[in-house]
mmCIF file of C-alpha atoms in Angstrom:
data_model
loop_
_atom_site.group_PDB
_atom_site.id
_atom_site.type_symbol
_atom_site.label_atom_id
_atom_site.label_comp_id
_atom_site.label_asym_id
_atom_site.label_seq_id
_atom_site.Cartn_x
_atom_site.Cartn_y
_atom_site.Cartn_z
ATOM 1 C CA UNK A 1012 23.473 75.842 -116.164
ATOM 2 C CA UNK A 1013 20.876 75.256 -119.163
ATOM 3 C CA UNK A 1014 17.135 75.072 -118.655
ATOM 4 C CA UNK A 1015 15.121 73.736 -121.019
ATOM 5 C CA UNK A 1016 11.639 74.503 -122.795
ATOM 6 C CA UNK A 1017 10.061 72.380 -125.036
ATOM 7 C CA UNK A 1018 7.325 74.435 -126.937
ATOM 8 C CA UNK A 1019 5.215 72.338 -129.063
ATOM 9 C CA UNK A 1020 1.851 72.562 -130.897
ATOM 10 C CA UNK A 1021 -0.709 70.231 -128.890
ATOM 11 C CA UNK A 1022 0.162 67.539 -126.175
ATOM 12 C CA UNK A 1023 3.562 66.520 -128.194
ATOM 13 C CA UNK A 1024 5.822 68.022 -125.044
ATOM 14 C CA UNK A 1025 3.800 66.789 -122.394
ATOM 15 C CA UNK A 1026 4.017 62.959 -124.631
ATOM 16 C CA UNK A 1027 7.474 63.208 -125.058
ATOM 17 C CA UNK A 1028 8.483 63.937 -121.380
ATOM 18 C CA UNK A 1029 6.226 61.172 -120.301
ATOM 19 C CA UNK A 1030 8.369 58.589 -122.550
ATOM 20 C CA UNK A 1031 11.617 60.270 -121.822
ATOM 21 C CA UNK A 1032 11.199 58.783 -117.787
ATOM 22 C CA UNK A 1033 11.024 55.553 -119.569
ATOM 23 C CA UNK A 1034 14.428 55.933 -120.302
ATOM 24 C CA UNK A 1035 15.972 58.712 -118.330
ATOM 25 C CA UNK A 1036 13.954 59.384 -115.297
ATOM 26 C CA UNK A 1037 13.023 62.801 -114.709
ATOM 27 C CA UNK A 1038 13.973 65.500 -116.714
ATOM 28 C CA UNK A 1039 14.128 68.322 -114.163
ATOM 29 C CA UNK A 1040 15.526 70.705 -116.256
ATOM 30 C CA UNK A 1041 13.095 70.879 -118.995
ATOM 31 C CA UNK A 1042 9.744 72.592 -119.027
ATOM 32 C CA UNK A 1043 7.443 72.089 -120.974
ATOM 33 C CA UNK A 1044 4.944 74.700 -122.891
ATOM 34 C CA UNK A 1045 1.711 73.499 -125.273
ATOM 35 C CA UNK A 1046 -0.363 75.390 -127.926
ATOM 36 C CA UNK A 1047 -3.878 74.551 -127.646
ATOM 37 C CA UNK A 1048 -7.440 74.590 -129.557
ATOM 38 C CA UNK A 1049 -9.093 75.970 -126.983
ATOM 39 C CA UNK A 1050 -6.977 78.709 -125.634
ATOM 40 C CA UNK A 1051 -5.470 79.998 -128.737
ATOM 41 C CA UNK A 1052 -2.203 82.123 -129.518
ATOM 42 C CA UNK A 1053 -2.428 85.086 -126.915
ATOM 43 C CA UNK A 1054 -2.916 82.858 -124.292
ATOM 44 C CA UNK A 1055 0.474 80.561 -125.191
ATOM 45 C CA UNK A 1056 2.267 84.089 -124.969
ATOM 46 C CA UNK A 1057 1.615 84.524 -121.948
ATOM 47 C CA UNK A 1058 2.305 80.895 -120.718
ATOM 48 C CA UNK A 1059 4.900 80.855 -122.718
ATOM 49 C CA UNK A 1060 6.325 84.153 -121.114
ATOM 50 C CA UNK A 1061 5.561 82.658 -117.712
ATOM 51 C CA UNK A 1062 7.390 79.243 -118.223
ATOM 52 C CA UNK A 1063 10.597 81.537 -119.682
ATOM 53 C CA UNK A 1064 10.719 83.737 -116.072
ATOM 54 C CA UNK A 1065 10.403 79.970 -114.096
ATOM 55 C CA UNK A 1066 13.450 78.308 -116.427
ATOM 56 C CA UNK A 1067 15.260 81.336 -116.387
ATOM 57 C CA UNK A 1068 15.745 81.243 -112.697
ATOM 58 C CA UNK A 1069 18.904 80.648 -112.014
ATOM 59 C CA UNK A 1070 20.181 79.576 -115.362
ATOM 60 C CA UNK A 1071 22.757 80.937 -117.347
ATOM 61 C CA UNK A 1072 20.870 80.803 -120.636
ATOM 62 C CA UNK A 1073 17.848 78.856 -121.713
ATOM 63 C CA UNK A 1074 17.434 76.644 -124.822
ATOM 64 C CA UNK A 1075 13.620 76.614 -126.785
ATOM 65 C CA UNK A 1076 12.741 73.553 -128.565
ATOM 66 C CA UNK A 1077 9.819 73.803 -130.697
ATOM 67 C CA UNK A 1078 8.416 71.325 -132.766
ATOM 68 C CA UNK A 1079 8.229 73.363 -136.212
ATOM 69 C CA UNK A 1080 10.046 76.103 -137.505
ATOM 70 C CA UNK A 1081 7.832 78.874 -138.003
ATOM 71 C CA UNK A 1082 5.480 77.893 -136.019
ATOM 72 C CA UNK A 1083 3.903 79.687 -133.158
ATOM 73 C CA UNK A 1084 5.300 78.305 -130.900
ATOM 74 C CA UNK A 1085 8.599 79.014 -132.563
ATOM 75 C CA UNK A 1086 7.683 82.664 -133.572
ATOM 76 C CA UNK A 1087 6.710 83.620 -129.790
ATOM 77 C CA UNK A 1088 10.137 81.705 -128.507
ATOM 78 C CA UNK A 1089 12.277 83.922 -131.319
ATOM 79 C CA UNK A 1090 10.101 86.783 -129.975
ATOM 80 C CA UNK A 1091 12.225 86.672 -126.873
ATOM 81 C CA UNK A 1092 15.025 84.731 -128.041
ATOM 82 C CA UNK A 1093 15.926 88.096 -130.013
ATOM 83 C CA UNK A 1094 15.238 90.792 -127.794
ATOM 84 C CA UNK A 1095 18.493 92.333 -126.553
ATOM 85 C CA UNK A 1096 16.836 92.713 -123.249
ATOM 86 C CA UNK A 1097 16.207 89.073 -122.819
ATOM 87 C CA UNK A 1098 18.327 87.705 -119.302
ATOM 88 C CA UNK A 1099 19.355 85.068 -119.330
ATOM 89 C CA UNK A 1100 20.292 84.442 -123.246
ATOM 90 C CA UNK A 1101 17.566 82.453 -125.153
ATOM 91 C CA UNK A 1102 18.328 80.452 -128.261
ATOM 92 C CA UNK A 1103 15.371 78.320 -130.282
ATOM 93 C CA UNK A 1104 15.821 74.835 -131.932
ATOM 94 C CA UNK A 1105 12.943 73.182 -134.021
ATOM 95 C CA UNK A 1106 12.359 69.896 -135.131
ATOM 96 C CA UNK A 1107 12.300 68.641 -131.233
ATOM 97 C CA UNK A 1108 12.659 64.570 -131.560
ATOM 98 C CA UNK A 1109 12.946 62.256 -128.607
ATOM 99 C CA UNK A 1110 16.963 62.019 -129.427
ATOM 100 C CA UNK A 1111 17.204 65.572 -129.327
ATOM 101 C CA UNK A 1112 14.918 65.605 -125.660
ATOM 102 C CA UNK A 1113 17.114 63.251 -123.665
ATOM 103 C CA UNK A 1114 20.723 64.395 -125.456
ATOM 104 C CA UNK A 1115 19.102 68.111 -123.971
ATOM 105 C CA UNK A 1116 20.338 66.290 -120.184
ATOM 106 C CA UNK A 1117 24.000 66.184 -121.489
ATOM 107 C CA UNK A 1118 24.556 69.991 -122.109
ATOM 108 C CA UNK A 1119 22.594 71.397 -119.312
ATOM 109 C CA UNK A 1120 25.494 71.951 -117.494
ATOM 110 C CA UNK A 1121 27.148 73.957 -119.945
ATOM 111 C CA UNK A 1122 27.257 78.008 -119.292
ATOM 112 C CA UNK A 1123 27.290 79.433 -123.082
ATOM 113 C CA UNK A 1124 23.567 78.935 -124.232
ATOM 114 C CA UNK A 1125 25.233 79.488 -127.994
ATOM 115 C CA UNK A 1126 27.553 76.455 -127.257
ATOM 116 C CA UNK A 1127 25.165 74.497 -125.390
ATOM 117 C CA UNK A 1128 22.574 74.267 -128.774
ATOM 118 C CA UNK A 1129 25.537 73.877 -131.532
ATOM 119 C CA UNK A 1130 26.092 71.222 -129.486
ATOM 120 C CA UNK A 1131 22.849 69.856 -129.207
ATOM 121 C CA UNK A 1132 22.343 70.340 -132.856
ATOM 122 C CA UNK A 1133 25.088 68.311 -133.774
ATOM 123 C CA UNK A 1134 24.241 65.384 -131.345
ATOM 124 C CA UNK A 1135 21.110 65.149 -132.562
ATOM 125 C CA UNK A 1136 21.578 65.288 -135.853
ATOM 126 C CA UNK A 1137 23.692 61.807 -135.724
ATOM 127 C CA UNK A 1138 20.965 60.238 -134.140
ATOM 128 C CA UNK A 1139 18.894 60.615 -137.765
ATOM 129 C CA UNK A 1140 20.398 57.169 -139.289
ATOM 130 C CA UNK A 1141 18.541 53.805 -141.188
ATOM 131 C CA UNK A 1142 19.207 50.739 -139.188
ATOM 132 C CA UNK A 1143 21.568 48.409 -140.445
ATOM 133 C CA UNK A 1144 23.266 45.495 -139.276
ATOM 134 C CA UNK A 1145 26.408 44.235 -137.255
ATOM 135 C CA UNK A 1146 29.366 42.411 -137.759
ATOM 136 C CA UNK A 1147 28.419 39.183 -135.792
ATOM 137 C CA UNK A 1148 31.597 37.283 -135.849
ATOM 138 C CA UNK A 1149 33.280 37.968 -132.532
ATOM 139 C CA UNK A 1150 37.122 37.879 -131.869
ATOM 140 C CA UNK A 1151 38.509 36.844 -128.674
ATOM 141 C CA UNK A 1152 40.568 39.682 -128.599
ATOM 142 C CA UNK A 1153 39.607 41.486 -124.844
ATOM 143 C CA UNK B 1365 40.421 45.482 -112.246
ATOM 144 C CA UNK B 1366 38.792 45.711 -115.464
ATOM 145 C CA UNK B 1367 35.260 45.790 -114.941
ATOM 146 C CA UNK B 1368 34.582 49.542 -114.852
ATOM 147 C CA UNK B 1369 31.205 49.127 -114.886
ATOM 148 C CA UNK B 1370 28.296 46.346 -114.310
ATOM 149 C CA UNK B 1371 24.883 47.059 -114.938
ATOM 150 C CA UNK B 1372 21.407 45.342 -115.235
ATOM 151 C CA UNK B 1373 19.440 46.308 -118.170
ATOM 152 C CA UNK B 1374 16.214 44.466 -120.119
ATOM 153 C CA UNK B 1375 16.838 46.035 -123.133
ATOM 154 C CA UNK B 1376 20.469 44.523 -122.768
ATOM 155 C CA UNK B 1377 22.321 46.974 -125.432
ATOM 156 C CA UNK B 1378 19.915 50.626 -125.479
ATOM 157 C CA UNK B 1379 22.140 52.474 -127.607
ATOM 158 C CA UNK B 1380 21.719 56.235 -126.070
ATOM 159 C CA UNK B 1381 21.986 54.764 -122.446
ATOM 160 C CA UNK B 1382 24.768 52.811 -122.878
ATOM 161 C CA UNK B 1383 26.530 56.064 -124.836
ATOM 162 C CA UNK B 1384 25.426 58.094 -121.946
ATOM 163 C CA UNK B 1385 27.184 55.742 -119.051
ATOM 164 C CA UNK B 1386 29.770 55.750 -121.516
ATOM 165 C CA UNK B 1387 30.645 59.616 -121.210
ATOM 166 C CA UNK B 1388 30.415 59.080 -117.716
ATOM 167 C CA UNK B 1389 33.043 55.863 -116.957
ATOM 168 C CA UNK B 1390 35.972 54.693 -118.598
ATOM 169 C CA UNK B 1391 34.776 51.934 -120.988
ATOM 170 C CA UNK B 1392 37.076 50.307 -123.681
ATOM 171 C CA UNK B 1393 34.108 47.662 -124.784
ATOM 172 C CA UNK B 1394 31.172 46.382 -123.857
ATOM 173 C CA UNK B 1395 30.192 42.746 -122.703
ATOM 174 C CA UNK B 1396 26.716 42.235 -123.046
ATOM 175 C CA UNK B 1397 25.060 38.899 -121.608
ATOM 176 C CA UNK B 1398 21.409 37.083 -122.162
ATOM 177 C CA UNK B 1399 21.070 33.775 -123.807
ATOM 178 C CA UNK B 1400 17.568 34.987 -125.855
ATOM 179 C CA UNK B 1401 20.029 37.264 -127.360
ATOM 180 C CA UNK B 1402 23.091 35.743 -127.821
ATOM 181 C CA UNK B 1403 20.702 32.838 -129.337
ATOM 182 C CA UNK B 1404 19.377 35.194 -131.940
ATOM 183 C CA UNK B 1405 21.787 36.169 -135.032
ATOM 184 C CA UNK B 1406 19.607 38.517 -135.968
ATOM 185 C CA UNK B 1407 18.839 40.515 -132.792
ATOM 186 C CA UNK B 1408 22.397 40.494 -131.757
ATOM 187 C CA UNK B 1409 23.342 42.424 -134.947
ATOM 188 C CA UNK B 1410 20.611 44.816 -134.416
ATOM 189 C CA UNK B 1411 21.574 45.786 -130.916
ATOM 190 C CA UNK B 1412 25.498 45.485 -131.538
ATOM 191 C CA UNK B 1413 24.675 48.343 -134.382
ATOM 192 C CA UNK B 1414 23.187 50.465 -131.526
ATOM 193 C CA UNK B 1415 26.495 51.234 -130.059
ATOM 194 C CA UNK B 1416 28.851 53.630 -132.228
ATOM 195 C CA UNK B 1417 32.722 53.701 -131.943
ATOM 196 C CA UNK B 1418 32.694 51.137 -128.904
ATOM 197 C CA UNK B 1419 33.280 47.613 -129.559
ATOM 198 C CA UNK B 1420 29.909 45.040 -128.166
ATOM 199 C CA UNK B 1421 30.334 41.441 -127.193
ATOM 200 C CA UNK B 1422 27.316 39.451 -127.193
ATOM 201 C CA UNK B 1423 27.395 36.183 -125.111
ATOM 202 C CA UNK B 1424 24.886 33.831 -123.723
ATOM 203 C CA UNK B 1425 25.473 33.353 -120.453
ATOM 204 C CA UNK B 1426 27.812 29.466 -120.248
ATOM 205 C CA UNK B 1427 29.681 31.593 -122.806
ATOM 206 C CA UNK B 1428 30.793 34.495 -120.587
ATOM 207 C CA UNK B 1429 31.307 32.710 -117.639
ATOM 208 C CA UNK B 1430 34.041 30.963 -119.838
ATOM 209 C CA UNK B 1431 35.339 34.675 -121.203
ATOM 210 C CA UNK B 1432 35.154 36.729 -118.321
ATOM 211 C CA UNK B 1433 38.221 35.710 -116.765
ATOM 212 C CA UNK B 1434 40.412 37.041 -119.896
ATOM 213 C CA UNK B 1435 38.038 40.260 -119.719
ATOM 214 C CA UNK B 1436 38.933 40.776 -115.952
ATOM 215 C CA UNK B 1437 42.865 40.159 -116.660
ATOM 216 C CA UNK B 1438 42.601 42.873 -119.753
ATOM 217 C CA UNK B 1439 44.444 46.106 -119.187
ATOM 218 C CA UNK B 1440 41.384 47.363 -120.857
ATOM 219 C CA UNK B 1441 38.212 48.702 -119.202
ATOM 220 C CA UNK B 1442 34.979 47.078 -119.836
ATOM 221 C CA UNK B 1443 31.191 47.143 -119.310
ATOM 222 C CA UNK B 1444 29.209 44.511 -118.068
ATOM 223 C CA UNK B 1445 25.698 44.031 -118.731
ATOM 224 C CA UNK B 1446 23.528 41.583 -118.043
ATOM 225 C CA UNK B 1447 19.389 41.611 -119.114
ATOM 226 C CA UNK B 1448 18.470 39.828 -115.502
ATOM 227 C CA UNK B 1449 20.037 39.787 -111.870
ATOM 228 C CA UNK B 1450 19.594 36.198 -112.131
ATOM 229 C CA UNK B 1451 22.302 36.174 -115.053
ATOM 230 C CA UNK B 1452 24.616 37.828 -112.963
ATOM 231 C CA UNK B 1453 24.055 35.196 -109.872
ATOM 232 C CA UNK B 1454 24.419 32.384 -112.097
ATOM 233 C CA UNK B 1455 27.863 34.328 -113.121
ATOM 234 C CA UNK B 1456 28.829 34.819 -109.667
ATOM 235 C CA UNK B 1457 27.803 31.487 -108.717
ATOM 236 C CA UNK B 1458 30.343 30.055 -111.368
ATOM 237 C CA UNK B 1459 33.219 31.904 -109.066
ATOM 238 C CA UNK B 1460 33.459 34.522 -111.470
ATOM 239 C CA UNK B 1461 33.777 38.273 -109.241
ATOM 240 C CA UNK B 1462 31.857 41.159 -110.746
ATOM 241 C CA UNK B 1463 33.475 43.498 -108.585
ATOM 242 C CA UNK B 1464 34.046 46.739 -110.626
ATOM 243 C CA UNK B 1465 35.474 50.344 -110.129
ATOM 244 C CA UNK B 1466 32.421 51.623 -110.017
ATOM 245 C CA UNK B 1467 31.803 49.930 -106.474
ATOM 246 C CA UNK B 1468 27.813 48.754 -107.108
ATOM 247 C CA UNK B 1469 25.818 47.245 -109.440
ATOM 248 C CA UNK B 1470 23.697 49.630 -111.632
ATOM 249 C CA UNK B 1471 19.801 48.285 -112.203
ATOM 250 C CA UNK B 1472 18.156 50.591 -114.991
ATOM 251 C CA UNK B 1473 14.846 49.842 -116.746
ATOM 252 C CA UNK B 1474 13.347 46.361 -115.783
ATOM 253 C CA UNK B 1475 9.705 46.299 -117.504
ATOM 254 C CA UNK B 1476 6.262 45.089 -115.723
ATOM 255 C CA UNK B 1477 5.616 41.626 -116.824
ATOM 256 C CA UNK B 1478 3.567 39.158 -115.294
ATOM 257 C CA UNK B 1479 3.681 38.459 -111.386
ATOM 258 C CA UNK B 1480 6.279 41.678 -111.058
ATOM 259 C CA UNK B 1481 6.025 44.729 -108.724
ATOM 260 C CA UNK B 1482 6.837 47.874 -109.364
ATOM 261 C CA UNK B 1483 9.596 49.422 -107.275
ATOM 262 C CA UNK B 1484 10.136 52.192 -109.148
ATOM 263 C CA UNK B 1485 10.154 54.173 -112.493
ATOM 264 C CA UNK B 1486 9.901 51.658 -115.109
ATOM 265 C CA UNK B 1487 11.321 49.243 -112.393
ATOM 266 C CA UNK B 1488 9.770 45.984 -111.874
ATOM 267 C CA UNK B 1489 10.526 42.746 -110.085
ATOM 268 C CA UNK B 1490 9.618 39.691 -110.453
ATOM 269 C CA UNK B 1491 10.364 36.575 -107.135
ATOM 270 C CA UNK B 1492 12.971 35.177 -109.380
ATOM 271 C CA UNK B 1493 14.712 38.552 -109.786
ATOM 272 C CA UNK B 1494 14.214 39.133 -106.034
ATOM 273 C CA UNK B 1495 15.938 35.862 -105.072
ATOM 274 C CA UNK B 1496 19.137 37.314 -107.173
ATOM 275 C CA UNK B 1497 19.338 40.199 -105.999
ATOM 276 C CA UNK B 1498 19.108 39.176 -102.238
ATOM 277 C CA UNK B 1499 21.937 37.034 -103.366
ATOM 278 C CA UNK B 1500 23.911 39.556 -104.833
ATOM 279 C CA UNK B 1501 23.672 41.780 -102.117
ATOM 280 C CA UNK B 1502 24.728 39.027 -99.576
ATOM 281 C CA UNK B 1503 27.574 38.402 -102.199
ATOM 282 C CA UNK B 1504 28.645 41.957 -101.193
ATOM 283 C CA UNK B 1505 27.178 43.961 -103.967
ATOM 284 C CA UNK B 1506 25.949 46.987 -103.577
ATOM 285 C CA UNK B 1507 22.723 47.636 -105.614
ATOM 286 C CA UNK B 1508 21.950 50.945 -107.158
ATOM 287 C CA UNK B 1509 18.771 51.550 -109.437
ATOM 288 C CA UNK B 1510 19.494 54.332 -111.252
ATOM 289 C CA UNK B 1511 18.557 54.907 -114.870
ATOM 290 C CA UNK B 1512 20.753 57.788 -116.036
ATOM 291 C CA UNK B 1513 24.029 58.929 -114.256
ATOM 292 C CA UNK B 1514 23.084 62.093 -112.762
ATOM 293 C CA UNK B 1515 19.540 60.835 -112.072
ATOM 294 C CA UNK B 1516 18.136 59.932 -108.455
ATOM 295 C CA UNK B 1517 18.747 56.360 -107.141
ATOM 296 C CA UNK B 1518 17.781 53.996 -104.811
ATOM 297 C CA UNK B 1519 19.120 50.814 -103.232
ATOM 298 C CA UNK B 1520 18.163 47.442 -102.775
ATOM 299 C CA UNK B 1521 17.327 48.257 -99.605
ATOM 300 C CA UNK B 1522 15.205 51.095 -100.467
ATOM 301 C CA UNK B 1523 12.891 48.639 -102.388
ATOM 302 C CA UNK B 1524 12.965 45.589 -100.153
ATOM 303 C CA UNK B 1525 10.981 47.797 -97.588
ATOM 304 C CA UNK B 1526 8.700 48.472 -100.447
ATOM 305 C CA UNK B 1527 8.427 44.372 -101.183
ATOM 306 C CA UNK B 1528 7.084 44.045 -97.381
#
């Protein structure tokens, strides 16, 4: 299985899991990592390496999703996303949307952590679209 | 048997939910069912252009009580929805079965409004809505809130004790 972290700068991953059990419930497999003001880049590292060991537990590889590339909360997440010595496998996403947080419950039971974010990736990026409208007519053809 | 799925939803069409039940059980279309809805032109296009690649019928309710049958004799496999449980009792009241392949009926977000009570995540009930769904359940429905598929349900039952 995939676990989850969502690694943003401020309160945006706490926010978006509270509107995510709007619409899916609980979100068990994600976990959720913040950046703040007051307790600055050294201590995310550690939290950060603290909520990797906890979502690593029994997973086979573990997806970041960060808010902004090149961020730090990206640059700490590619920290261990490329050590060799990283178990299980850890691959980093940015640009994190609310799309991209709820398709994350449709891959977590995928093994290949590589797989699993293409995947991901690819879903979300078809939820990016300008509203337009419907056909209204309706046939009566069931 | 070509209901595959019913389900109870007061956003009527969400696009991502009704993808994600999608992946789950066989659906050829979706039948979608509020009067407010069907009533607006406007609205209905909106939320028809939520769903991709599956085809959406909007009806207000008098309407789908007249369609239903031809939906149920379809070889094809179809998703019910309906904004209130009291849409779905005035279909079953009609004589129209919503007995589906799926075995229940599926509640999923039903927001707080005025004189409702919360019975769970971002599921509220108003007396109206608990009439129906006493009704459906002694119409032999099974009732299942559950917002996503592999998220954690509970029944009628469950929230009746909760109602007490």
């Amino acid at each position: 299985m995939i676990n989850v972290i969502l690694a943003t700068h401020g309160s945006l991953a706490d926010a978006l899991l509270a509107s995510s059990r709007m619409v899916y419930g609980e979100l068990p497999h994600v976990f959720p990592v913040m950046l703040t003001e007051n307790k600055g880049i050294n201590s995310f590292g550690d939290e950060f390496a603290a909520v990797l060991k906890q979502a690593s537990k029994g997973a086979d590889g573990v997806v970041v999703l960060c808010d902004l590339q090149s961020g730090t909360p990206w640059n700490v997440a590619c920290h261990h996303a490329f050590n060799p010595d990283t178990q299980p496998p850890v691959t980093v996403l940015a640009g994190v949307n609310f799309p991209m947080l709820l398709l994350s419950d449709e891959i977590k039971d995928l093994q290949d952590v590589e797989q699993a974010t293409a995947q991901l990736l690819a879903n979300t990026q078809e939820t990016l679209v300008q509203a337009t409208l419907a056909e209204t007519a309706q046939s009566d053809d069931f | 048997m070509s209901i595959s799925f019913v389900r109870i939803d007061d956003r009527v069409i969400h696009g991502q939910l009704v993808t994600r039940w999608a992946k789950e059980l066989p659906c050829d279309g979706i039948i979608a069912i509020d009067d407010a809805v069907a009533a607006d032109p406007l609205l209905s296009s909106v939320m028809k252009g939520a769903v991709q690649d599956i085809k959406v019928w909007l009806f207000d309710t008098a309407t789908a009580i007249e369609k239903l049958p031809k939906i149920i004799a379809s070889e094809k496999r179809y998703f019910v929805i309906g904004k209130s449980p009291v849409t779905l009792k005035r279909i079953i009241e009609a004589g129209i079965s919503l007995q589906n392949s799926n075995k229940k009926i599926n509640v999923g977000p039903m927001s707080a409004r005025a004189s409702t009570t919360t019975i769970g995540p971002n599921q509220s009930v108003n007396p109206e809505e608990i009439a129906a769904f006493d009704y459906l359940v002694q119409h032999g429905h099974q009732i299942e809130f559950r917002l996503v598929p592999d998220a954690s349900s509970y029944s009628w039952q469950d929230a009746r004790q909760k109602l007490k």
